[in-house]
């Protein structure tokens, strides 16, 4: 079998079907690849092909993967852009509370959901609806207990923080002199209220995105497959790689090498030494490629990766029975 980086799983699924492909992987001693196969299977089976979006600046940089000290500023450089996130303060229950920088997969999922809804409606007011459970289940996240507390914490961090994007070129996007992500809403009460039907209410039913952030999103967004985001919901580094690939494939016209040094600068947050970066990156890359089966990418252990021009992640082509279904958006 060929390397998964070259789109191995779609071809195997088309030729053998899911059950036989699982057997092939087991016979080859590749049981660890079965979860990646399941990601691709979910993408190929997704008939709705719903669209999400991200702001281009967030496709080229990333949030931290782990919690930082509450007063620590986060800085990350990407391709032609540097992101600076500053912690902030909210007034909750009449008291000032400081919140650190948002981090991890949950923060990324919340942001993608807010950006996607704002783009879909053309309004910076995002209606969350009456139920917390419905909102997070839409993102493929089971709601309750520790998950609810983690989402509440990340939501408050997103509401409190401020962003600065420094672009190296004018073509990349607008410079934020100082902007937040959310101007109001997204604050969850510590004691969840319940409606008469037993469903949990949101403390705020409407989130309003910051005007500068919303304007930049409208001008410089990148379209994503919602099913891919759901499949990567617990993999923060794979999410970062997926949205980066979606951005880069919009304008890639020839094979483009990316060095390990450049990859570390963009994606290596939280990994202190460069020599320890390659393994977690390649593992996350395999998951990202499984959620983006159209992408073509080579990995060179010595030098880095090479991106090849590929269809956008909105493109879908696969076989059902004897019929080829192709959907390019």
mmCIF file of C-alpha atoms in Angstrom:
data_model
loop_
_atom_site.group_PDB
_atom_site.id
_atom_site.type_symbol
_atom_site.label_atom_id
_atom_site.label_comp_id
_atom_site.label_asym_id
_atom_site.label_seq_id
_atom_site.Cartn_x
_atom_site.Cartn_y
_atom_site.Cartn_z
ATOM 1 C CA UNK A 1 0.000 0.000 0.000
ATOM 2 C CA UNK A 2 1.156 3.518 -0.757
ATOM 3 C CA UNK A 3 1.713 6.281 1.741
ATOM 4 C CA UNK A 4 -1.480 7.843 3.182
ATOM 5 C CA UNK A 5 -0.147 11.277 2.201
ATOM 6 C CA UNK A 6 -0.926 10.519 -1.436
ATOM 7 C CA UNK A 7 -4.625 9.887 -0.878
ATOM 8 C CA UNK A 8 -4.362 6.148 -0.241
ATOM 9 C CA UNK A 9 -7.552 5.723 1.762
ATOM 10 C CA UNK A 10 -10.084 6.969 -0.844
ATOM 11 C CA UNK A 11 -8.677 4.586 -3.442
ATOM 12 C CA UNK A 12 -8.751 1.654 -1.046
ATOM 13 C CA UNK A 13 -12.320 2.442 0.010
ATOM 14 C CA UNK A 14 -13.466 2.750 -3.593
ATOM 15 C CA UNK A 15 -11.803 -0.510 -4.571
ATOM 16 C CA UNK A 16 -12.479 -2.698 -1.536
ATOM 17 C CA UNK A 17 -15.159 -1.008 0.575
ATOM 18 C CA UNK A 18 -14.850 -0.172 4.255
ATOM 19 C CA UNK A 19 -14.877 -3.629 5.865
ATOM 20 C CA UNK A 20 -12.345 -5.139 3.464
ATOM 21 C CA UNK A 21 -10.049 -2.101 3.796
ATOM 22 C CA UNK A 22 -10.124 -2.499 7.573
ATOM 23 C CA UNK A 23 -9.120 -6.144 7.104
ATOM 24 C CA UNK A 24 -6.287 -5.121 4.774
ATOM 25 C CA UNK A 25 -4.944 -2.685 7.354
ATOM 26 C CA UNK A 26 -5.107 -5.281 10.114
ATOM 27 C CA UNK A 27 -3.346 -7.894 8.009
ATOM 28 C CA UNK A 28 -0.627 -5.336 7.248
ATOM 29 C CA UNK A 29 -0.107 -4.571 10.938
ATOM 30 C CA UNK A 30 -1.606 -1.099 10.565
ATOM 31 C CA UNK A 31 -4.381 -1.152 13.158
ATOM 32 C CA UNK A 32 -3.380 2.360 14.232
ATOM 33 C CA UNK A 33 -4.445 3.612 10.792
ATOM 34 C CA UNK A 34 -8.058 2.483 11.216
ATOM 35 C CA UNK A 35 -9.172 5.702 13.008
ATOM 36 C CA UNK A 36 -7.689 7.678 10.094
ATOM 37 C CA UNK A 37 -9.542 5.471 7.624
ATOM 38 C CA UNK A 38 -12.747 6.197 9.543
ATOM 39 C CA UNK A 39 -12.160 9.940 9.118
ATOM 40 C CA UNK A 40 -11.898 9.549 5.337
ATOM 41 C CA UNK A 41 -14.921 7.240 5.285
ATOM 42 C CA UNK A 42 -16.974 9.921 7.057
ATOM 43 C CA UNK A 43 -15.876 12.533 4.499
ATOM 44 C CA UNK A 44 -16.768 10.303 1.555
ATOM 45 C CA UNK A 45 -20.137 9.421 3.078
ATOM 46 C CA UNK A 46 -21.011 13.057 3.779
ATOM 47 C CA UNK A 47 -23.793 13.936 1.346
ATOM 48 C CA UNK A 48 -24.638 17.343 2.777
ATOM 49 C CA UNK A 49 -21.166 18.874 2.270
ATOM 50 C CA UNK A 50 -22.009 21.759 4.554
ATOM 51 C CA UNK A 51 -19.564 24.639 4.477
ATOM 52 C CA UNK A 52 -17.724 26.298 7.322
ATOM 53 C CA UNK A 53 -15.238 29.169 7.157
ATOM 54 C CA UNK A 54 -12.236 30.556 8.953
ATOM 55 C CA UNK A 55 -10.522 33.919 8.783
ATOM 56 C CA UNK A 56 -7.379 33.647 6.638
ATOM 57 C CA UNK A 57 -5.145 34.990 9.404
ATOM 58 C CA UNK A 58 -6.198 32.128 11.655
ATOM 59 C CA UNK A 59 -5.403 29.664 8.850
ATOM 60 C CA UNK A 60 -1.794 30.840 8.845
ATOM 61 C CA UNK A 61 -1.242 31.093 12.586
ATOM 62 C CA UNK A 62 -2.628 29.172 15.540
ATOM 63 C CA UNK A 63 -3.827 29.342 19.112
ATOM 64 C CA UNK A 64 -1.822 27.576 21.816
ATOM 65 C CA UNK A 65 -2.592 23.893 22.278
ATOM 66 C CA UNK A 66 -2.277 23.953 26.057
ATOM 67 C CA UNK A 67 -3.127 26.369 28.834
ATOM 68 C CA UNK A 68 -0.758 29.289 29.355
ATOM 69 C CA UNK A 69 -0.271 31.392 32.499
ATOM 70 C CA UNK A 70 -3.287 33.717 32.730
ATOM 71 C CA UNK A 71 -1.227 36.866 32.079
ATOM 72 C CA UNK A 72 0.915 35.479 29.240
ATOM 73 C CA UNK A 73 0.656 37.006 25.755
ATOM 74 C CA UNK A 74 0.655 34.556 22.825
ATOM 75 C CA UNK A 75 2.649 35.267 19.673
ATOM 76 C CA UNK A 76 2.795 33.015 16.619
ATOM 77 C CA UNK A 77 4.270 33.622 13.170
ATOM 78 C CA UNK A 78 2.902 32.085 9.987
ATOM 79 C CA UNK A 79 3.247 32.589 6.255
ATOM 80 C CA UNK A 80 3.345 36.413 5.815
ATOM 81 C CA UNK A 81 1.488 37.076 9.083
ATOM 82 C CA UNK A 82 2.135 37.202 12.822
ATOM 83 C CA UNK A 83 -0.619 36.779 15.399
ATOM 84 C CA UNK A 84 -0.519 38.403 18.821
ATOM 85 C CA UNK A 85 -3.219 37.515 21.380
ATOM 86 C CA UNK A 86 -3.485 39.383 24.667
ATOM 87 C CA UNK A 87 -5.445 38.096 27.681
ATOM 88 C CA UNK A 88 -8.379 40.198 28.849
ATOM 89 C CA UNK A 89 -10.853 40.964 31.618
ATOM 90 C CA UNK A 90 -14.615 40.438 31.837
ATOM 91 C CA UNK A 91 -17.156 41.585 34.385
ATOM 92 C CA UNK A 92 -19.122 38.554 35.545
ATOM 93 C CA UNK A 93 -21.653 38.813 38.350
ATOM 94 C CA UNK A 94 -20.512 42.378 39.017
ATOM 95 C CA UNK A 95 -16.901 41.340 39.544
ATOM 96 C CA UNK A 96 -13.861 41.729 37.301
ATOM 97 C CA UNK A 97 -12.280 38.427 36.279
ATOM 98 C CA UNK A 98 -9.134 37.951 34.249
ATOM 99 C CA UNK A 99 -9.009 35.282 31.556
ATOM 100 C CA UNK A 100 -5.982 33.945 29.747
ATOM 101 C CA UNK A 101 -5.565 33.235 26.050
ATOM 102 C CA UNK A 102 -7.965 30.634 24.549
ATOM 103 C CA UNK A 103 -6.342 27.294 23.777
ATOM 104 C CA UNK A 104 -6.919 23.744 22.582
ATOM 105 C CA UNK A 105 -9.391 22.054 20.259
ATOM 106 C CA UNK A 106 -12.513 23.387 22.001
ATOM 107 C CA UNK A 107 -11.481 27.014 21.436
ATOM 108 C CA UNK A 108 -10.846 26.288 17.762
ATOM 109 C CA UNK A 109 -14.227 24.587 17.362
ATOM 110 C CA UNK A 110 -16.071 27.491 18.987
ATOM 111 C CA UNK A 111 -14.307 30.015 16.755
ATOM 112 C CA UNK A 112 -14.980 28.078 13.560
ATOM 113 C CA UNK A 113 -18.648 27.746 14.493
ATOM 114 C CA UNK A 114 -19.020 31.477 15.202
ATOM 115 C CA UNK A 115 -17.192 32.475 12.018
ATOM 116 C CA UNK A 116 -19.168 30.013 9.910
ATOM 117 C CA UNK A 117 -22.536 31.219 11.193
ATOM 118 C CA UNK A 118 -21.598 34.875 10.754
ATOM 119 C CA UNK A 119 -20.473 34.220 7.189
ATOM 120 C CA UNK A 120 -23.565 32.145 6.362
ATOM 121 C CA UNK A 121 -25.997 34.808 7.599
ATOM 122 C CA UNK A 122 -23.966 37.847 6.551
ATOM 123 C CA UNK A 123 -24.422 39.267 10.033
ATOM 124 C CA UNK A 124 -22.036 39.660 12.915
ATOM 125 C CA UNK A 125 -24.896 38.689 15.246
ATOM 126 C CA UNK A 126 -24.809 34.926 15.640
ATOM 127 C CA UNK A 127 -27.975 33.304 16.942
ATOM 128 C CA UNK A 128 -27.034 30.362 19.103
ATOM 129 C CA UNK A 129 -30.569 29.120 19.654
ATOM 130 C CA UNK A 130 -32.186 28.121 22.916
ATOM 131 C CA UNK A 131 -30.164 25.032 23.750
ATOM 132 C CA UNK A 132 -26.497 24.659 24.556
ATOM 133 C CA UNK A 133 -26.715 20.971 23.778
ATOM 134 C CA UNK A 134 -28.007 21.559 20.239
ATOM 135 C CA UNK A 135 -25.247 24.055 19.486
ATOM 136 C CA UNK A 136 -22.376 21.825 20.537
ATOM 137 C CA UNK A 137 -23.865 18.658 19.105
ATOM 138 C CA UNK A 138 -23.963 20.507 15.769
ATOM 139 C CA UNK A 139 -20.194 20.723 16.119
ATOM 140 C CA UNK A 140 -19.985 17.028 16.914
ATOM 141 C CA UNK A 141 -19.265 17.518 20.620
ATOM 142 C CA UNK A 142 -21.211 15.693 23.318
ATOM 143 C CA UNK A 143 -22.287 18.243 25.879
ATOM 144 C CA UNK A 144 -22.149 17.745 29.626
ATOM 145 C CA UNK A 145 -19.997 17.682 32.740
ATOM 146 C CA UNK A 146 -16.341 18.455 32.133
ATOM 147 C CA UNK A 147 -17.020 19.280 28.469
ATOM 148 C CA UNK A 148 -19.552 21.949 29.459
ATOM 149 C CA UNK A 149 -17.089 23.515 31.886
ATOM 150 C CA UNK A 150 -14.287 23.468 29.288
ATOM 151 C CA UNK A 151 -16.511 25.106 26.678
ATOM 152 C CA UNK A 152 -17.642 27.747 29.150
ATOM 153 C CA UNK A 153 -14.026 28.540 30.035
ATOM 154 C CA UNK A 154 -12.868 28.751 26.398
ATOM 155 C CA UNK A 155 -15.885 30.905 25.487
ATOM 156 C CA UNK A 156 -14.993 33.406 28.179
ATOM 157 C CA UNK A 157 -11.366 33.465 27.068
ATOM 158 C CA UNK A 158 -12.471 34.163 23.487
ATOM 159 C CA UNK A 159 -14.742 36.973 24.701
ATOM 160 C CA UNK A 160 -12.029 38.576 26.817
ATOM 161 C CA UNK A 161 -8.971 38.396 24.563
ATOM 162 C CA UNK A 162 -7.791 40.905 21.959
ATOM 163 C CA UNK A 163 -6.068 40.163 18.651
ATOM 164 C CA UNK A 164 -3.402 41.799 16.547
ATOM 165 C CA UNK A 165 -2.511 40.527 13.072
ATOM 166 C CA UNK A 166 0.656 41.881 11.474
ATOM 167 C CA UNK A 167 0.735 41.148 7.742
ATOM 168 C CA UNK A 168 3.995 41.175 5.784
ATOM 169 C CA UNK A 169 2.143 41.881 2.526
ATOM 170 C CA UNK A 170 -0.908 43.964 1.703
ATOM 171 C CA UNK A 171 -2.533 41.079 -0.160
ATOM 172 C CA UNK A 172 -2.967 38.957 2.954
ATOM 173 C CA UNK A 173 -5.589 40.971 4.784
ATOM 174 C CA UNK A 174 -6.254 43.969 6.955
ATOM 175 C CA UNK A 175 -4.054 44.890 9.896
ATOM 176 C CA UNK A 176 -5.841 44.904 13.232
ATOM 177 C CA UNK A 177 -4.421 47.692 15.360
ATOM 178 C CA UNK A 178 -6.397 46.181 18.232
ATOM 179 C CA UNK A 179 -9.501 44.086 17.913
ATOM 180 C CA UNK A 180 -11.310 41.405 19.792
ATOM 181 C CA UNK A 181 -13.218 38.470 18.384
ATOM 182 C CA UNK A 182 -16.472 38.939 20.283
ATOM 183 C CA UNK A 183 -17.910 42.286 21.325
ATOM 184 C CA UNK A 184 -20.801 40.862 23.373
ATOM 185 C CA UNK A 185 -22.348 37.555 24.343
ATOM 186 C CA UNK A 186 -20.776 34.102 24.687
ATOM 187 C CA UNK A 187 -20.859 34.367 28.481
ATOM 188 C CA UNK A 188 -22.209 31.277 30.174
ATOM 189 C CA UNK A 189 -23.615 31.362 33.666
ATOM 190 C CA UNK A 190 -21.963 29.209 36.305
ATOM 191 C CA UNK A 191 -25.372 27.804 37.208
ATOM 192 C CA UNK A 192 -27.140 26.692 34.045
ATOM 193 C CA UNK A 193 -30.808 27.639 33.904
ATOM 194 C CA UNK A 194 -33.314 25.131 32.568
ATOM 195 C CA UNK A 195 -36.426 25.719 30.525
ATOM 196 C CA UNK A 196 -39.718 24.040 31.361
ATOM 197 C CA UNK A 197 -38.896 21.259 28.863
ATOM 198 C CA UNK A 198 -35.676 20.424 30.703
ATOM 199 C CA UNK A 199 -33.298 21.825 28.049
ATOM 200 C CA UNK A 200 -30.379 23.968 29.200
ATOM 201 C CA UNK A 201 -30.553 27.633 28.272
ATOM 202 C CA UNK A 202 -27.671 29.696 27.028
ATOM 203 C CA UNK A 203 -26.836 32.641 29.236
ATOM 204 C CA UNK A 204 -26.698 34.664 26.015
ATOM 205 C CA UNK A 205 -28.696 33.539 22.995
ATOM 206 C CA UNK A 206 -26.906 35.958 20.661
ATOM 207 C CA UNK A 207 -23.181 36.500 20.157
ATOM 208 C CA UNK A 208 -22.021 39.676 18.430
ATOM 209 C CA UNK A 209 -18.656 39.500 16.691
ATOM 210 C CA UNK A 210 -16.332 42.479 16.824
ATOM 211 C CA UNK A 211 -16.958 44.757 13.830
ATOM 212 C CA UNK A 212 -13.312 44.811 12.676
ATOM 213 C CA UNK A 213 -13.015 41.051 12.994
ATOM 214 C CA UNK A 214 -16.300 40.534 11.109
ATOM 215 C CA UNK A 215 -15.235 42.871 8.306
ATOM 216 C CA UNK A 216 -11.919 41.050 7.923
ATOM 217 C CA UNK A 217 -13.727 37.691 7.910
ATOM 218 C CA UNK A 218 -16.061 38.844 5.132
ATOM 219 C CA UNK A 219 -13.137 39.991 2.978
ATOM 220 C CA UNK A 220 -10.596 37.272 3.742
ATOM 221 C CA UNK A 221 -12.283 33.984 4.584
ATOM 222 C CA UNK A 222 -11.369 30.426 3.691
ATOM 223 C CA UNK A 223 -14.062 27.815 3.062
ATOM 224 C CA UNK A 224 -13.872 24.472 4.865
ATOM 225 C CA UNK A 225 -15.820 21.221 4.959
ATOM 226 C CA UNK A 226 -17.883 21.133 8.142
ATOM 227 C CA UNK A 227 -17.666 17.338 8.287
ATOM 228 C CA UNK A 228 -13.866 17.567 8.250
ATOM 229 C CA UNK A 229 -13.947 19.965 11.199
ATOM 230 C CA UNK A 230 -16.191 17.576 13.117
ATOM 231 C CA UNK A 231 -13.897 14.645 12.421
ATOM 232 C CA UNK A 232 -10.906 16.589 13.783
ATOM 233 C CA UNK A 233 -12.766 18.059 16.747
ATOM 234 C CA UNK A 234 -10.421 16.543 19.347
ATOM 235 C CA UNK A 235 -7.163 17.123 17.429
ATOM 236 C CA UNK A 236 -6.075 20.749 17.762
ATOM 237 C CA UNK A 237 -2.869 20.437 15.727
ATOM 238 C CA UNK A 238 -4.639 18.486 12.961
ATOM 239 C CA UNK A 239 -7.303 21.220 12.844
ATOM 240 C CA UNK A 240 -4.583 23.844 12.393
ATOM 241 C CA UNK A 241 -2.969 21.854 9.576
ATOM 242 C CA UNK A 242 -6.312 21.251 7.850
ATOM 243 C CA UNK A 243 -7.289 24.937 7.718
ATOM 244 C CA UNK A 244 -3.730 25.842 6.640
ATOM 245 C CA UNK A 245 -3.907 23.384 3.740
ATOM 246 C CA UNK A 246 -7.328 24.744 2.749
ATOM 247 C CA UNK A 247 -5.846 28.245 2.617
ATOM 248 C CA UNK A 248 -2.686 27.313 0.735
ATOM 249 C CA UNK A 249 -4.517 25.310 -1.946
ATOM 250 C CA UNK A 250 -6.533 28.368 -2.997
ATOM 251 C CA UNK A 251 -3.574 29.869 -4.824
ATOM 252 C CA UNK A 252 -0.971 27.105 -5.144
ATOM 253 C CA UNK A 253 0.109 26.753 -8.795
ATOM 254 C CA UNK A 254 3.240 24.615 -8.536
ATOM 255 C CA UNK A 255 4.878 22.193 -6.094
ATOM 256 C CA UNK A 256 5.983 24.201 -3.083
ATOM 257 C CA UNK A 257 8.465 22.931 -0.481
ATOM 258 C CA UNK A 258 8.013 23.978 3.164
ATOM 259 C CA UNK A 259 11.002 23.411 5.451
ATOM 260 C CA UNK A 260 10.793 21.792 8.865
ATOM 261 C CA UNK A 261 12.061 25.078 10.303
ATOM 262 C CA UNK A 262 9.171 27.046 8.787
ATOM 263 C CA UNK A 263 6.673 24.396 9.884
ATOM 264 C CA UNK A 264 8.024 24.525 13.425
ATOM 265 C CA UNK A 265 7.757 28.311 13.526
ATOM 266 C CA UNK A 266 4.083 28.107 12.555
ATOM 267 C CA UNK A 267 2.889 24.915 14.241
ATOM 268 C CA UNK A 268 5.440 24.202 16.959
ATOM 269 C CA UNK A 269 3.837 26.133 19.788
ATOM 270 C CA UNK A 270 4.305 24.228 23.044
ATOM 271 C CA UNK A 271 7.111 22.037 21.679
ATOM 272 C CA UNK A 272 10.304 23.447 23.146
ATOM 273 C CA UNK A 273 12.856 21.753 20.889
ATOM 274 C CA UNK A 274 12.694 21.530 17.101
ATOM 275 C CA UNK A 275 14.033 17.976 17.145
ATOM 276 C CA UNK A 276 10.884 16.847 18.974
ATOM 277 C CA UNK A 277 8.513 18.508 16.507
ATOM 278 C CA UNK A 278 8.558 16.232 13.465
ATOM 279 C CA UNK A 279 6.786 13.218 15.001
ATOM 280 C CA UNK A 280 3.739 15.040 16.449
ATOM 281 C CA UNK A 281 3.456 17.115 13.280
ATOM 282 C CA UNK A 282 3.501 14.132 10.922
ATOM 283 C CA UNK A 283 0.970 12.293 13.100
ATOM 284 C CA UNK A 284 -1.342 15.310 13.006
ATOM 285 C CA UNK A 285 -0.724 15.737 9.273
ATOM 286 C CA UNK A 286 -1.951 12.209 8.625
ATOM 287 C CA UNK A 287 -5.224 13.020 10.398
ATOM 288 C CA UNK A 288 -5.583 16.312 8.503
ATOM 289 C CA UNK A 289 -4.969 14.587 5.160
ATOM 290 C CA UNK A 290 -7.515 11.906 6.083
ATOM 291 C CA UNK A 291 -10.061 14.725 6.488
ATOM 292 C CA UNK A 292 -8.906 16.332 3.217
ATOM 293 C CA UNK A 293 -8.558 13.307 0.917
ATOM 294 C CA UNK A 294 -8.169 15.426 -2.232
ATOM 295 C CA UNK A 295 -4.966 17.094 -1.049
ATOM 296 C CA UNK A 296 -1.571 16.054 -2.433
ATOM 297 C CA UNK A 297 1.414 16.402 -0.150
ATOM 298 C CA UNK A 298 4.796 14.696 0.201
ATOM 299 C CA UNK A 299 6.828 14.338 3.369
ATOM 300 C CA UNK A 300 10.612 14.326 3.319
ATOM 301 C CA UNK A 301 12.064 13.288 6.677
ATOM 302 C CA UNK A 302 15.159 15.392 6.088
ATOM 303 C CA UNK A 303 13.769 18.561 4.546
ATOM 304 C CA UNK A 304 10.062 19.045 5.321
ATOM 305 C CA UNK A 305 6.950 18.760 3.172
ATOM 306 C CA UNK A 306 6.092 19.610 -0.419
ATOM 307 C CA UNK A 307 2.607 20.887 -1.215
ATOM 308 C CA UNK A 308 1.198 20.069 -4.654
ATOM 309 C CA UNK A 309 -1.682 21.924 -6.342
ATOM 310 C CA UNK A 310 -4.883 20.158 -5.249
ATOM 311 C CA UNK A 311 -8.661 20.585 -5.389
ATOM 312 C CA UNK A 312 -10.151 22.710 -2.640
ATOM 313 C CA UNK A 313 -11.635 20.789 0.298
ATOM 314 C CA UNK A 314 -15.138 21.550 -1.011
ATOM 315 C CA UNK A 315 -14.506 19.195 -3.916
ATOM 316 C CA UNK A 316 -15.862 15.685 -3.578
ATOM 317 C CA UNK A 317 -15.471 12.775 -5.942
ATOM 318 C CA UNK A 318 -16.146 9.182 -5.115
ATOM 319 C CA UNK A 319 -17.992 6.090 -6.269
ATOM 320 C CA UNK A 320 -21.316 4.832 -4.970
ATOM 321 C CA UNK A 321 -22.090 1.514 -6.635
ATOM 322 C CA UNK A 322 -21.163 2.139 -10.273
ATOM 323 C CA UNK A 323 -21.857 5.877 -10.281
ATOM 324 C CA UNK A 324 -19.194 8.561 -10.010
ATOM 325 C CA UNK A 325 -20.419 11.474 -7.932
ATOM 326 C CA UNK A 326 -18.505 14.712 -8.279
ATOM 327 C CA UNK A 327 -19.273 17.902 -6.394
ATOM 328 C CA UNK A 328 -16.965 20.907 -6.816
ATOM 329 C CA UNK A 329 -18.054 24.120 -5.103
#
